[in-house]
Coordinates of C-alpha atoms in Angstrom, one line a residue:
Chain A
M1 CA -21.2 -33.7 -26.1
T2 CA -21.9 -35.1 -22.7
F3 CA -21.9 -32.9 -19.6
L4 CA -18.6 -34.4 -18.5
Q5 CA -17.0 -33.3 -21.8
F6 CA -18.5 -29.9 -21.4
V7 CA -16.9 -29.6 -17.9
F8 CA -13.6 -30.8 -19.2
Y9 CA -13.5 -28.3 -22.0
L10 CA -14.6 -25.5 -19.7
F11 CA -11.8 -26.2 -17.2
S12 CA -9.3 -26.7 -20.1
A13 CA -10.2 -23.4 -21.6
I14 CA -9.8 -21.6 -18.2
L15 CA -6.5 -23.4 -17.7
V16 CA -5.1 -22.4 -21.1
F17 CA -6.3 -18.8 -20.6
A18 CA -4.8 -18.6 -17.1
A19 CA -1.5 -20.1 -18.3
T20 CA -1.3 -17.5 -21.2
M21 CA -2.1 -14.7 -18.8
V22 CA 0.7 -15.9 -16.4
V23 CA 3.3 -15.1 -19.0
T24 CA 1.7 -12.1 -20.7
V25 CA 0.4 -10.0 -17.9
R26 CA 2.8 -7.3 -16.7
N27 CA 2.1 -7.1 -13.0
P28 CA 3.9 -9.9 -11.2
V29 CA 1.2 -10.2 -8.5
K30 CA -1.5 -10.7 -11.1
S31 CA 0.8 -13.1 -12.8
A32 CA 1.1 -15.2 -9.6
L33 CA -2.7 -15.0 -9.1
Y34 CA -3.3 -16.4 -12.7
L35 CA -0.9 -19.2 -11.8
V36 CA -3.1 -20.0 -8.8
L37 CA -6.1 -20.1 -11.2
A38 CA -4.1 -22.4 -13.5
F39 CA -3.3 -24.8 -10.6
F40 CA -6.9 -24.8 -9.6
S41 CA -8.2 -25.6 -13.1
A42 CA -5.6 -28.4 -13.4
A43 CA -6.8 -29.8 -10.1
C44 CA -10.4 -29.8 -11.4
I45 CA -9.4 -31.7 -14.5
W46 CA -7.6 -34.3 -12.4
M47 CA -10.8 -34.6 -10.3
I48 CA -12.7 -35.5 -13.6
L49 CA -10.1 -38.3 -14.0
H50 CA -11.1 -39.6 -10.4
A51 CA -7.6 -38.7 -9.2
E52 CA -9.0 -37.0 -6.2
F53 CA -6.0 -37.4 -4.0
L54 CA -3.6 -35.8 -6.5
A55 CA -6.1 -33.0 -7.3
I56 CA -6.7 -32.0 -3.6
V57 CA -3.0 -32.3 -2.8
L58 CA -2.2 -30.0 -5.7
V59 CA -4.5 -27.4 -4.3
L60 CA -3.3 -28.0 -0.7
V61 CA 0.4 -27.8 -1.4
Y62 CA 0.7 -25.5 -4.4
V63 CA -2.3 -23.2 -4.0
G64 CA -2.4 -23.3 -0.2
A65 CA 1.3 -23.1 0.7
V66 CA 3.7 -22.5 -2.2
M67 CA 1.9 -19.8 -3.9
V68 CA 1.1 -18.0 -0.7
L69 CA 4.8 -17.7 0.0
F70 CA 5.4 -16.8 -3.6
L71 CA 2.9 -13.9 -3.4
F72 CA 4.5 -13.0 -0.1
V73 CA 7.8 -12.4 -1.9
V74 CA 6.3 -10.9 -5.1
M75 CA 4.3 -8.3 -3.1
M76 CA 7.5 -7.0 -1.6
L77 CA 8.9 -6.2 -5.0
D78 CA 9.0 -2.6 -6.2
I79 CA 6.9 -2.9 -9.3
D80 CA 8.3 -0.8 -12.1
L81 CA 5.9 -1.4 -15.0
A82 CA 7.9 0.4 -17.6
R83 CA 10.9 -1.7 -17.1
L84 CA 8.8 -4.9 -17.0
R85 CA 7.4 -4.0 -20.5
A86 CA 10.8 -3.9 -22.0
G87 CA 12.1 -7.5 -21.8
F88 CA 9.2 -9.4 -23.5
T89 CA 10.4 -9.6 -27.1
R90 CA 14.0 -10.2 -26.0
Y91 CA 13.2 -13.4 -24.2
L92 CA 10.6 -14.6 -26.7
P93 CA 12.9 -16.8 -28.9
V94 CA 14.4 -18.7 -25.9
G95 CA 11.0 -19.0 -24.2
G96 CA 9.4 -20.2 -27.4
L97 CA 12.1 -22.8 -28.0
V98 CA 11.6 -24.1 -24.4
A99 CA 7.8 -24.2 -24.9
V100 CA 8.1 -26.2 -28.2
L101 CA 10.5 -28.6 -26.6
M102 CA 8.3 -29.2 -23.6
A103 CA 5.2 -29.7 -25.9
I104 CA 7.2 -32.4 -27.8
E105 CA 8.3 -34.1 -24.6
I106 CA 4.8 -34.2 -23.2
A107 CA 3.4 -35.6 -26.5
L108 CA 6.0 -38.3 -26.6
A109 CA 5.5 -39.2 -22.9
L110 CA 1.7 -39.4 -23.4
H111 CA 2.0 -41.4 -26.6
I112 CA 4.6 -44.0 -25.5
G113 CA 4.4 -44.0 -21.7
F114 CA 0.6 -44.3 -21.5
N115 CA 0.1 -45.9 -24.9
A116 CA -2.2 -43.1 -25.9
E117 CA -4.7 -43.9 -23.1
P118 CA -3.8 -41.5 -20.4
S119 CA -6.8 -42.0 -18.2
R120 CA -6.4 -45.8 -18.0
A121 CA -4.1 -45.9 -15.0
V122 CA -6.6 -44.2 -12.7
S123 CA -10.0 -45.2 -14.0
A124 CA -9.0 -48.9 -14.0
L125 CA -9.5 -48.9 -10.2
G126 CA -13.2 -48.3 -10.6
P127 CA -15.2 -45.5 -9.0
D128 CA -15.4 -47.0 -5.5
A129 CA -11.7 -47.7 -4.8
S130 CA -10.2 -45.2 -2.4
N131 CA -7.6 -43.4 -4.4
T132 CA -5.6 -42.4 -1.4
R133 CA -5.3 -45.9 0.0
V134 CA -4.2 -47.4 -3.3
L135 CA -1.6 -44.7 -3.9
A136 CA -0.3 -45.0 -0.4
S137 CA 0.0 -48.8 -0.5
V138 CA 2.1 -48.6 -3.8
L139 CA 4.1 -45.6 -2.6
Y140 CA 5.1 -47.1 0.7
T141 CA 5.9 -50.7 -0.5
E142 CA 7.1 -50.7 -4.1
Y143 CA 8.6 -47.2 -4.1
V144 CA 9.6 -46.8 -0.5
Y145 CA 13.3 -46.3 -1.1
A146 CA 12.7 -43.7 -3.8
L147 CA 10.3 -42.0 -1.4
E148 CA 12.8 -42.0 1.5
I149 CA 15.6 -40.6 -0.7
A150 CA 13.3 -37.8 -1.9
A151 CA 12.3 -37.1 1.7
L152 CA 16.0 -36.9 2.7
I153 CA 16.8 -34.5 -0.1
L154 CA 13.9 -32.2 1.0
L155 CA 15.1 -32.4 4.6
A156 CA 18.6 -31.4 3.5
A157 CA 17.1 -28.5 1.6
I158 CA 15.1 -27.4 4.7
I159 CA 18.2 -27.5 6.9
A160 CA 20.3 -25.6 4.3
A161 CA 17.6 -22.9 4.0
I162 CA 17.5 -22.5 7.8
V163 CA 21.3 -22.4 8.1
L164 CA 21.4 -19.6 5.5
T165 CA 19.3 -17.4 7.7
M166 CA 21.4 -18.1 10.8
R167 CA 23.6 -15.0 11.1
K168 CA 24.3 -13.1 14.2
R169 CA 23.9 -9.3 14.0
A170 CA 25.7 -7.2 16.5
D171 CA 22.8 -4.9 17.2
H172 CA 20.3 -7.7 17.5
K173 CA 18.1 -7.2 20.6
Y174 CA 17.2 -10.8 21.1
T175 CA 15.7 -11.9 24.3
D176 CA 15.7 -15.4 25.5
P177 CA 12.1 -16.6 25.9
G178 CA 13.1 -19.0 28.7
H179 CA 14.5 -16.0 30.6
Q180 CA 11.4 -13.9 29.8
V181 CA 8.9 -16.3 31.3
T182 CA 10.9 -16.6 34.5
V183 CA 11.0 -12.9 35.2
K184 CA 9.5 -12.0 38.5
R185 CA 7.8 -8.8 39.5
E186 CA 10.8 -7.9 41.7
D187 CA 13.1 -7.8 38.7
R188 CA 11.2 -5.1 36.9
L189 CA 9.2 -3.2 39.4
K190 CA 10.2 -1.3 42.6
I191 CA 7.5 0.0 45.0
I192 CA 8.7 2.8 47.2
K193 CA 7.0 4.3 50.2
M194 CA 6.8 8.0 50.3
D195 CA 4.8 10.6 52.3
S196 CA 2.1 12.5 50.5
E197 CA 3.1 16.0 49.6
K198 CA 1.0 19.1 50.1
P199 CA 0.2 20.6 46.7
Q200 CA 1.8 24.1 46.1
A201 CA -0.8 26.8 46.2
A202 CA -1.2 28.4 42.7
D203 CA 0.7 31.7 42.4
T204 CA -2.1 34.2 41.6
S205 CA -0.2 37.3 42.7
K206 CA 1.0 38.2 39.2
Chain B
M1 CA -40.7 -36.5 1.6
I2 CA -38.8 -33.2 1.1
Y3 CA -37.6 -34.5 -2.3
D4 CA -41.3 -35.2 -3.2
T5 CA -42.2 -31.6 -2.3
F6 CA -39.2 -30.5 -4.4
L7 CA -40.5 -32.6 -7.3
F8 CA -43.9 -31.1 -7.0
F9 CA -42.4 -27.6 -7.7
A10 CA -39.6 -28.5 -10.0
G11 CA -40.7 -31.8 -11.6
W12 CA -41.3 -30.1 -15.0
L13 CA -37.6 -29.4 -15.4
P14 CA -35.5 -31.6 -17.7
E15 CA -33.1 -34.1 -16.1
P16 CA -29.7 -32.3 -15.7
A17 CA -31.5 -29.0 -14.6
R18 CA -33.5 -30.9 -12.0
T19 CA -30.5 -32.5 -10.4
V20 CA -28.6 -29.2 -10.4
S21 CA -31.5 -27.3 -8.9
W22 CA -31.9 -30.1 -6.2
I23 CA -28.2 -29.6 -5.3
V24 CA -28.8 -25.8 -5.2
V25 CA -31.7 -26.4 -2.8
K26 CA -29.5 -28.5 -0.5
I27 CA -26.7 -25.9 -0.6
L28 CA -29.3 -23.2 0.4
A29 CA -30.4 -25.5 3.2
I30 CA -26.9 -25.3 4.6
I31 CA -26.0 -21.7 3.8
A32 CA -29.1 -20.0 5.0
P33 CA -29.1 -21.4 8.6
L34 CA -25.3 -20.9 8.6
M35 CA -25.7 -17.2 7.8
L36 CA -28.3 -16.9 10.5
F37 CA -26.0 -18.6 13.0
V38 CA -23.2 -16.3 12.0
A39 CA -25.4 -13.2 12.5
Y40 CA -26.4 -14.4 16.0
F41 CA -22.9 -15.6 16.8
T42 CA -21.8 -11.9 16.5
F43 CA -24.6 -11.0 18.9
A44 CA -23.6 -13.9 21.3
E45 CA -20.0 -12.7 21.2
R46 CA -20.9 -9.1 22.2
K47 CA -23.2 -10.4 24.9
V48 CA -20.8 -13.0 26.3
I49 CA -17.8 -10.7 26.3
G50 CA -20.1 -8.1 27.9
Y51 CA -21.1 -10.3 30.8
I52 CA -17.5 -11.5 31.3
Q53 CA -16.5 -7.8 31.6
T54 CA -19.5 -7.1 33.8
R55 CA -21.4 -5.1 31.2
V56 CA -24.7 -6.0 29.7
G57 CA -23.7 -5.8 26.0
P58 CA -26.1 -4.6 23.3
N59 CA -29.7 -4.3 24.7
R60 CA -31.3 -1.5 22.8
V61 CA -32.5 -2.9 19.4
G62 CA -35.6 -5.1 19.8
P63 CA -36.4 -7.0 23.0
K64 CA -33.2 -7.5 25.1
G65 CA -31.2 -6.5 22.0
W66 CA -32.2 -9.6 20.0
L67 CA -32.6 -7.6 16.8
Q68 CA -29.1 -6.1 17.0
P69 CA -27.6 -8.4 14.3
I70 CA -30.4 -7.5 11.9
A71 CA -29.8 -3.8 12.5
D72 CA -26.0 -4.3 12.0
A73 CA -26.6 -6.2 8.7
M74 CA -29.0 -3.4 7.5
K75 CA -26.5 -0.7 8.3
L76 CA -23.6 -2.5 6.6
M77 CA -25.7 -3.3 3.5
F78 CA -26.7 0.3 2.9
K79 CA -23.4 1.9 3.7
E80 CA -21.4 3.4 0.8
L81 CA -18.7 1.1 -0.6
V82 CA -15.6 3.3 -0.7
V83 CA -12.8 2.1 -3.1
P84 CA -9.5 3.9 -2.4
A85 CA -8.4 6.0 -5.4
R86 CA -5.0 4.3 -6.0
S87 CA -6.1 0.8 -5.1
N88 CA -6.3 -2.1 -7.5
R89 CA -10.1 -1.9 -8.1
Y90 CA -10.9 -5.4 -9.2
L91 CA -8.7 -7.2 -6.8
F92 CA -10.0 -4.9 -4.0
L93 CA -13.5 -6.0 -4.7
F94 CA -12.6 -9.6 -5.3
A95 CA -10.7 -10.2 -2.1
P96 CA -13.7 -10.4 0.3
V97 CA -15.3 -12.9 -2.1
L98 CA -12.1 -15.0 -2.1
S99 CA -12.2 -15.0 1.7
L100 CA -15.8 -16.1 2.0
A101 CA -16.0 -18.7 -0.8
P102 CA -13.7 -21.3 0.8
A103 CA -15.3 -20.7 4.2
L104 CA -18.7 -21.7 2.8
A105 CA -17.5 -24.4 0.3
A106 CA -15.9 -26.4 3.2
W107 CA -19.3 -27.0 4.6
A108 CA -20.2 -29.2 1.7
V109 CA -18.5 -32.3 3.3
I110 CA -19.5 -31.7 6.9
P111 CA -21.8 -34.5 8.1
F112 CA -24.4 -32.9 10.4
S113 CA -25.8 -36.2 11.5
D114 CA -25.7 -39.9 10.5
T115 CA -27.6 -39.2 7.3
L116 CA -27.4 -35.4 6.8
V117 CA -24.5 -34.6 4.5
L118 CA -24.3 -32.8 1.2
A119 CA -21.3 -34.7 -0.3
N120 CA -20.0 -37.8 1.6
I121 CA -16.7 -37.8 -0.3
D122 CA -13.8 -40.2 0.3
A123 CA -11.1 -37.6 0.8
G124 CA -13.3 -35.3 3.0
L125 CA -10.5 -34.4 5.5
L126 CA -8.1 -33.5 2.7
Y127 CA -10.7 -31.4 1.0
I128 CA -11.3 -29.4 4.2
L129 CA -7.6 -28.9 4.7
A130 CA -7.2 -27.7 1.1
L131 CA -10.1 -25.3 1.3
T132 CA -9.2 -23.8 4.7
S133 CA -5.7 -23.2 3.4
M134 CA -7.2 -21.0 0.6
G135 CA -8.9 -18.6 2.9
V136 CA -5.6 -16.7 3.3
Y137 CA -5.8 -15.4 -0.2
G138 CA -8.6 -13.1 0.7
V139 CA -6.5 -11.5 3.5
I140 CA -3.3 -11.2 1.4
L141 CA -5.1 -9.7 -1.6
A142 CA -7.1 -7.3 0.5
G143 CA -3.9 -6.1 2.0
W144 CA -2.1 -5.7 -1.3
A145 CA -4.9 -4.3 -3.3
S146 CA -5.7 -1.6 -0.8
N147 CA -2.4 0.1 -1.5
S148 CA -2.1 1.1 2.2
K149 CA 0.7 0.5 4.6
Y150 CA -1.4 -0.7 7.5
A151 CA -3.4 -3.1 5.3
F152 CA -0.2 -4.4 3.8
L153 CA 1.4 -5.1 7.1
G154 CA -1.7 -6.9 8.2
A155 CA -1.6 -9.1 5.1
M156 CA 2.1 -9.9 5.6
R157 CA 1.5 -10.9 9.2
S158 CA -1.5 -13.0 8.3
A159 CA 0.3 -14.8 5.5
A160 CA 3.3 -15.8 7.6
Q161 CA 1.1 -16.8 10.5
I162 CA -1.3 -18.9 8.5
V163 CA 1.4 -20.8 6.7
A164 CA 3.0 -21.6 10.1
Y165 CA -0.1 -22.8 11.8
E166 CA -1.4 -24.7 8.8
I167 CA 1.5 -27.1 9.2
A168 CA 0.7 -27.8 12.8
M169 CA -3.0 -28.2 11.9
G170 CA -2.2 -30.6 9.0
F171 CA 0.0 -32.8 11.3
A172 CA -2.8 -32.9 13.9
L173 CA -5.1 -34.1 11.2
V174 CA -2.5 -36.7 10.2
G175 CA -2.8 -38.1 13.7
V176 CA -6.6 -38.4 13.4
L177 CA -6.1 -40.1 10.0
M178 CA -3.7 -42.6 11.5
V179 CA -6.1 -43.6 14.3
A180 CA -9.3 -43.6 12.2
G181 CA -7.7 -45.2 9.1
S182 CA -9.9 -43.1 6.9
L183 CA -10.1 -39.7 5.3
N184 CA -13.9 -39.8 5.2
L185 CA -15.5 -37.6 7.9
H186 CA -18.5 -39.9 8.3
Q187 CA -16.3 -42.9 8.9
I188 CA -14.1 -40.9 11.3
V189 CA -17.1 -40.2 13.4
T190 CA -18.6 -43.7 13.3
R191 CA -15.2 -45.1 14.5
Q192 CA -15.6 -43.1 17.6
S193 CA -18.9 -44.6 18.6
G194 CA -19.2 -46.1 22.1
G195 CA -19.6 -43.0 24.3
F196 CA -17.5 -40.2 25.8
W197 CA -14.3 -42.3 26.6
E198 CA -14.2 -43.7 23.0
W199 CA -14.0 -40.3 21.4
Y200 CA -10.6 -39.4 20.0
W201 CA -10.0 -36.5 22.4
L202 CA -8.4 -38.9 24.9
P203 CA -5.8 -40.8 22.8
L204 CA -5.2 -37.7 20.7
L205 CA -5.2 -35.2 23.6
P206 CA -2.0 -33.3 22.5
L207 CA -3.2 -33.2 18.9
M208 CA -6.7 -31.9 20.0
L209 CA -5.1 -29.0 21.8
V210 CA -2.8 -28.3 18.9
Y211 CA -5.7 -28.4 16.5
F212 CA -7.8 -26.1 18.5
I213 CA -5.0 -23.6 19.1
S214 CA -4.1 -23.6 15.4
G215 CA -7.8 -23.2 14.6
V216 CA -7.9 -20.0 16.7
A217 CA -4.7 -18.8 14.9
E218 CA -6.0 -19.8 11.4
T219 CA -9.2 -17.8 11.9
N220 CA -7.2 -14.7 13.0
R221 CA -9.0 -14.6 16.4
A222 CA -7.7 -13.2 19.7
P223 CA -5.2 -13.9 21.1
F224 CA -3.7 -14.4 17.7
D225 CA -5.4 -11.5 15.9
V226 CA -2.2 -9.6 14.9
A227 CA -3.5 -9.4 11.3
E228 CA -6.0 -6.9 12.7
G229 CA -4.0 -5.7 15.7
E230 CA -6.0 -2.5 16.4
S231 CA -3.4 -1.1 18.8
E232 CA -0.6 -1.3 16.2
I233 CA -2.0 -1.3 12.7
V234 CA -5.5 0.2 13.0
A235 CA -7.6 -2.7 11.6
G236 CA -4.9 -4.5 9.5
F237 CA -5.9 -6.0 6.2
H238 CA -9.5 -4.6 6.1
V239 CA -8.7 -1.1 7.2
E240 CA -9.8 0.3 3.8
Y241 CA -13.0 -1.6 3.5
S242 CA -16.4 -0.2 4.3
G243 CA -20.0 -1.4 4.0
M244 CA -20.6 -4.8 2.5
G245 CA -16.9 -5.4 1.7
F246 CA -16.1 -5.3 5.4
A247 CA -19.3 -7.3 6.2
V248 CA -18.2 -10.1 3.9
F249 CA -14.8 -10.4 5.7
F250 CA -16.8 -10.5 8.9
L251 CA -19.0 -13.2 7.6
A252 CA -16.0 -15.2 6.5
E253 CA -14.3 -14.9 9.8
Y254 CA -17.4 -16.1 11.8
A255 CA -18.2 -18.9 9.2
N256 CA -14.6 -20.1 9.7
I257 CA -15.0 -20.1 13.5
I258 CA -18.1 -22.2 13.3
L259 CA -16.4 -24.5 10.8
I260 CA -13.4 -25.0 13.1
G261 CA -15.8 -25.7 16.0
A262 CA -17.7 -28.2 13.9
L263 CA -14.5 -29.9 12.8
T264 CA -13.1 -30.1 16.3
V265 CA -16.4 -31.8 17.3
L266 CA -16.3 -34.2 14.3
L267 CA -12.6 -35.2 14.7
F268 CA -12.2 -35.3 18.5
F269 CA -15.6 -35.3 20.1
G270 CA -17.6 -37.9 18.3
G271 CA -19.6 -35.6 16.0
W272 CA -23.3 -36.4 16.2
L273 CA -22.9 -39.2 18.8
P274 CA -24.3 -38.8 22.3
P275 CA -21.8 -38.8 25.2
V276 CA -23.4 -41.9 26.8
E277 CA -25.1 -44.4 24.5
I278 CA -28.1 -45.2 26.7
A279 CA -31.8 -44.9 26.0
P280 CA -33.0 -41.3 26.6
L281 CA -29.8 -39.8 25.1
T282 CA -29.9 -41.8 22.0
W283 CA -33.5 -40.8 21.2
L284 CA -32.4 -37.2 20.7
P285 CA -31.5 -36.5 17.0
G286 CA -27.9 -36.5 16.0
L287 CA -28.2 -32.9 14.8
F288 CA -28.9 -31.9 18.4
W289 CA -25.7 -33.4 19.8
F290 CA -23.7 -32.0 16.9
G291 CA -25.1 -28.6 17.4
L292 CA -24.7 -28.6 21.1
K293 CA -21.0 -29.7 21.0
T294 CA -20.3 -27.1 18.3
F295 CA -21.8 -24.4 20.4
V296 CA -19.6 -25.4 23.3
V297 CA -16.4 -25.2 21.2
C298 CA -17.5 -21.9 19.6
F299 CA -18.1 -20.5 23.1
L300 CA -14.4 -21.3 23.9
F301 CA -13.5 -18.9 21.1
L302 CA -15.4 -16.1 22.8
W303 CA -14.0 -17.1 26.2
L304 CA -10.5 -17.0 24.9
R305 CA -11.0 -13.6 23.3
A306 CA -12.3 -12.1 26.6
T307 CA -9.6 -13.7 28.7
F308 CA -6.2 -13.4 26.9
P309 CA -4.3 -10.3 25.8
R310 CA -2.9 -10.3 22.2
Y311 CA 0.3 -12.3 21.7
R312 CA 3.5 -10.6 20.6
Y313 CA 4.2 -11.4 17.0
D314 CA 7.5 -13.2 17.5
Q315 CA 6.0 -15.2 20.3
I316 CA 3.2 -16.3 17.9
M317 CA 5.8 -17.6 15.5
R318 CA 7.7 -19.3 18.3
L319 CA 4.6 -21.0 19.5
G320 CA 3.7 -22.3 16.0
W321 CA 7.1 -23.4 14.8
K322 CA 8.9 -24.5 18.0
I323 CA 6.1 -25.8 20.2
L324 CA 3.1 -26.9 18.3
I325 CA 4.8 -28.6 15.3
P326 CA 7.3 -30.6 17.4
V327 CA 4.4 -31.7 19.7
T328 CA 2.4 -33.0 16.7
L329 CA 5.5 -34.8 15.2
V330 CA 6.3 -36.6 18.5
W331 CA 2.7 -37.6 18.9
I332 CA 2.5 -39.0 15.4
V333 CA 5.5 -41.2 16.1
V334 CA 3.9 -42.2 19.4
I335 CA 0.7 -43.2 17.6
G336 CA 2.6 -45.2 15.0
L337 CA 4.7 -47.1 17.4
G338 CA 2.0 -47.5 19.9
K339 CA -0.5 -48.8 17.4
F340 CA 1.7 -51.5 15.8
Y341 CA 4.4 -52.4 18.3
T342 CA 2.9 -52.3 21.8
P343 CA 0.2 -54.4 23.5
I344 CA -1.8 -51.3 24.3
G345 CA -2.3 -50.5 20.6
F346 CA -6.0 -50.8 21.0
I347 CA -6.0 -47.3 22.5
F348 CA -5.2 -45.9 19.1
S349 CA -7.9 -47.5 17.1

């Protein structure tokens, strides 16, 4: 076994372990953290394939942004462990069916789509070719329309998400930032002149 | 020559072990000075802010206070590590590590001079962006695992803030990438050769400002330090940490500041290149110029902290989403159009 194979099996083992923990661990926060570990191990395996752009973008987008927001939401949940324990066996048949289907699909895709040589597409470039440059030149010439359509769909989703949050509340104390920065001292503060007062002598007669 | 010395001591090792230990030696050669700089950067911070506020700062330990960081480190190392009773023990102890590890790992691709770099990888800029985006996990986990309201509020603030400013930071780097035509940090610097006016700070002036401001926000430094916000939430995400746990967060914060300083220098101020490429200046080693410029940028962090009061939280969000991101988007379009469709495209190359 070469060193590369050792590294591959190490990352694969971590990936499989983390993926198992994602679905079996009870606490949703820990589950999300195991998902982060799974993404990270997958990125390392892509790195072994010389797909450095995909690997780093996986970490950047999924680990650095998506999972942060995910954790943000999950941490807000009121975690009731007893109730979480209940549902596992009930969803097992459906979940198992989906898992088997996906395994079959991936096996078919790897066998037919890549002709049983999954690493060929990347390593054919040679070790010195800049992965990012090659990917970009294909993406922005051959697949430019597909890319633009995907970008438009994402833009629509962003706008829709923002529109959903746009509701006016009656008791909202919103202040206009433009108004705030133009406020002068005279609007807020009044200086009055008054004569100094003589302090009252303390009453010690009692 | 250094490698020969290394072989003298470690030549008896079999092949994979020898390569691995040589890499470990190189890593130590980066980490050890970095930790020393971090220690003395905390000292510099207290001294600089002291003088800005017409105080003298720490001056009791050692001559003129020079041993203060050593004393601080000793104190933090030997303090008791208190783990709150109802916290999540493992995550509580793991969070500081998760905060420090990306801050140190990012240094692997930083070129200190023309020849001095640990890993001169092709996608260096992406790697940096990916690793700096991971630092937030330490903060979020610390806040959640502490099982404390103040810590949790700090973590939530930090998560929202870092996600917002990371986008502006990423777009600023896209601008650098468009002008340099490369993701390799070494190439980005060599494209800037030719002196002060050739550096990227001029054609990318808005992006440079956005990058630096986002860098201050990403490292949770004043005036964007609402994750700690002493006046509102005690100490934010690290309120429950004591001793070494707290110290590791501290190390991570300062390592990140120096990293942002180094990156600003590499991307916008010509890295190890001298400001004017004439004889006496070019004789000085690249490491000197790189260090000098990095110190100047790091000084700005201290200056900012001593000058500005803390931002209000909604104004931080407004600045990130409604000002910095639109500025970067507009300038990216300007670069793209300017570079390919106008006669003055040479500015952007």
